[in-house]
Each structure stands twice: as structure tokens, then as C-alpha cells.
C-alpha positions as a printed NumPy array, in Angstrom:
array([[119.381,  69.76 , -24.774],
       [119.239,  66.243, -25.918],
       [115.749,  64.746, -26.811],
       [114.408,  62.391, -24.071],
       [114.16 ,  58.876, -25.048],
       [110.622,  57.65 , -25.729],
       [109.256,  55.015, -23.417],
       [107.291,  52.157, -24.578],
       [103.571,  52.619, -24.064],
       [101.772,  49.817, -22.341],
       [ 98.051,  49.441, -22.152],
       [ 96.7  ,  50.039, -18.699],
       [ 95.763,  47.093, -16.606],
       [ 92.027,  46.366, -16.907],
       [ 90.01 ,  47.522, -14.043],
       [ 88.432,  44.861, -12.076],
       [ 84.701,  45.454, -12.153],
       [ 82.814,  44.301,  -9.055],
       [ 80.75 ,  41.13 ,  -9.611],
       [ 77.151,  42.151, -10.607],
       [ 74.812,  41.865,  -7.578],
       [ 72.802,  38.684,  -7.485],
       [ 69.229,  39.478,  -8.045],
       [ 66.364,  37.234,  -7.792],
       [ 64.264,  36.976, -10.894],
       [ 61.47 ,  39.508, -11.187],
       [ 58.047,  38.07 , -10.661],
       [ 54.527,  39.102, -11.195],
       [ 54.076,  39.892,  -7.566],
       [ 57.028,  42.389,  -7.816],
       [ 54.758,  44.597,  -9.953],
       [ 52.997,  47.458,  -8.178],
       [ 49.426,  46.433,  -7.251],
       [ 47.933,  49.03 ,  -9.414],
       [ 49.573,  47.533, -12.473],
       [ 48.479,  44.066, -11.483],
       [ 44.922,  45.248, -11.205],
       [ 45.096,  46.614, -14.689],
       [ 46.378,  43.342, -15.886],
       [ 43.47 ,  41.442, -14.249],
       [ 41.128,  43.922, -15.834],
       [ 42.376,  43.015, -19.245],
       [ 42.18 ,  39.424, -18.458],
       [ 38.567,  39.717, -17.218],
       [ 37.417,  41.821, -20.093],
       [ 35.235,  39.096, -21.808],
       [ 34.261,  37.259, -18.697],
       [ 30.57 ,  36.868, -18.222],
       [ 29.388,  34.896, -15.126],
       [ 26.412,  32.607, -15.349],
       [ 24.961,  31.209, -12.225],
       [ 23.865,  27.675, -13.345],
       [ 20.865,  25.737, -12.167],
       [ 22.875,  22.781, -11.068],
       [ 25.37 ,  23.714,  -8.334],
       [ 27.102,  20.484,  -8.992],
       [ 28.005,  21.624, -12.424],
       [ 29.483,  24.919, -11.156],
       [ 32.955,  25.852, -12.495],
       [ 35.365,  28.336, -11.08 ],
       [ 34.485,  31.738, -12.291],
       [ 37.75 ,  32.369, -13.995],
       [ 40.933,  30.4  , -14.186],
       [ 42.84 ,  33.135, -12.58 ],
       [ 41.09 ,  32.315,  -9.359],
       [ 42.77 ,  28.894,  -9.393],
       [ 46.35 ,  30.192,  -9.47 ],
       [ 47.381,  31.469,  -6.024],
       [ 45.646,  32.653,  -3.02 ],
       [ 46.928,  36.144,  -3.427],
       [ 45.826,  36.373,  -7.027],
       [ 42.451,  34.903,  -6.011],
       [ 42.099,  37.601,  -3.372],
       [ 43.101,  40.389,  -5.78 ],
       [ 40.86 ,  38.997,  -8.68 ],
       [ 37.539,  38.224,  -6.896],
       [ 36.865,  41.885,  -5.994],
       [ 37.136,  42.811,  -9.711],
       [ 35.166,  39.835, -10.836],
       [ 32.212,  40.575,  -8.566],
       [ 32.149,  44.295,  -9.036],
       [ 32.736,  44.584, -12.922],
       [ 32.017,  41.43 , -14.761],
       [ 28.47 ,  40.824, -16.111],
       [ 26.778,  38.238, -13.892],
       [ 23.542,  36.486, -15.098],
       [ 21.315,  34.337, -12.726],
       [ 18.359,  32.697, -14.264],
       [ 15.613,  31.952, -11.818],
       [ 12.955,  29.471, -12.974],
       [  9.531,  29.333, -11.473],
       [ 10.762,  31.442,  -8.357],
       [ 13.286,  28.757,  -7.335],
       [ 16.127,  30.943,  -6.11 ],
       [ 18.108,  27.841,  -4.914],
       [ 20.929,  28.102,  -7.449],
       [ 21.407,  31.771,  -6.603],
       [ 21.357,  31.275,  -3.081],
       [ 23.773,  28.384,  -3.259],
       [ 26.163,  30.554,  -5.267],
       [ 25.868,  33.354,  -2.761],
       [ 26.705,  30.969,   0.131],
       [ 30.042,  30.183,  -1.631],
       [ 31.035,  33.862,  -1.886],
       [ 33.214,  35.074,   0.772],
       [ 31.365,  37.764,   3.013],
       [ 33.952,  40.368,   2.188],
       [ 33.005,  40.079,  -1.44 ],
       [ 29.238,  40.887,  -1.106],
       [ 29.816,  44.647,  -1.073],
       [ 31.643,  44.253,  -4.377],
       [ 28.586,  42.417,  -5.775],
       [ 26.435,  45.343,  -4.636],
       [ 28.661,  47.63 ,  -6.717],
       [ 28.041,  45.656,  -9.935],
       [ 25.951,  47.518, -12.296],
       [ 25.926,  44.548, -14.826],
       [ 24.23 ,  42.022, -12.425],
       [ 21.143,  40.638, -14.023],
       [ 18.499,  38.309, -12.564],
       [ 16.289,  36.829, -15.116],
       [ 12.962,  35.443, -13.974],
       [ 11.496,  32.464, -16.088],
       [  8.456,  30.374, -15.739],
       [  7.698,  26.971, -17.046],
       [  3.853,  27.148, -16.482],
       [  3.242,  28.325, -20.002],
       [  5.495,  25.892, -21.477],
       [  3.706,  23.014, -19.577],
       [  0.328,  24.229, -20.764],
       [  1.597,  24.475, -24.292],
       [  3.038,  20.702, -24.013],
       [ -0.329,  19.544, -22.596],
       [ -2.366,  21.24 , -25.251],
       [ -0.018,  20.049, -28.029],
       [ -0.174,  16.477, -26.707],
       [ -3.959,  16.489, -26.504],
       [ -4.221,  17.701, -30.196],
       [ -2.041,  14.939, -31.398],
       [ -4.259,  12.354, -29.722]])
């Protein structure tokens, strides 16, 4: 039997791959809510809210609350329930605190009640006025 002639080996035709599916870019909102909450907690780690005497000088509690409505709705419960909040009341004038509370959405009041780091500091200027009066009379 005569040997068969060898055939030339040709490379196989390349397989045509289907085009990759077009995906939209992954955004922050594509993350599970639980993971977003953990990210918010890290961002709020060093946040301490101070309720100011002058409501006109009030600033947003955190820059995250200025980004989008969804992020604001997700951040405010954490902000009000976990971050330290200090309200200084001078001479029993609760106006700054009440003004701040009026700006809070009613749904957030329950979160504020959960906050174990909420502090109300009562101050008085009566002693300061007496000291100033007595110091000025001594200098005369």
C-alpha cells in the first residue's frame, strides 16, 4: 500500500464572537441599598451637628444631603439617628432648636428619638451679666 499524500494544513477560520452586550455604566445606585448605607456610615463617621443660635447662618448638615433627592432620603435617617447632635440653649430660649425641628421632615422625628448622642446644653447669661456689671463698677 502506497502512503497517502499529505495534505497541507490550513489554520481554522477564526470563530466570529458575538459582539459584547452593551451595558450601561455601573452607578452608585446600582449598588445594593445595604452597601450604600455602609458607605454613608463611613462618610458620616466624623459628622457632629451643632444647632446654631442664628437660623439664618444654618448650613446643610452634610454635603451628601445636597447631592440628589434619593441620597438625601437615604442619608437623613442615618444622620439623625447616629450622629452626635448638640443644641445649645441660652437663657431658656429654645427658638433655635424649635426652628431646626420645624425644618426636619416629620418622618425623621422618630430617627431623632433613636439618637443616643443627642445633647441639649442649657446655658445662662445671668451670671455673665452680673460679672460684667460688677467688673465695670470696680473699674469706675
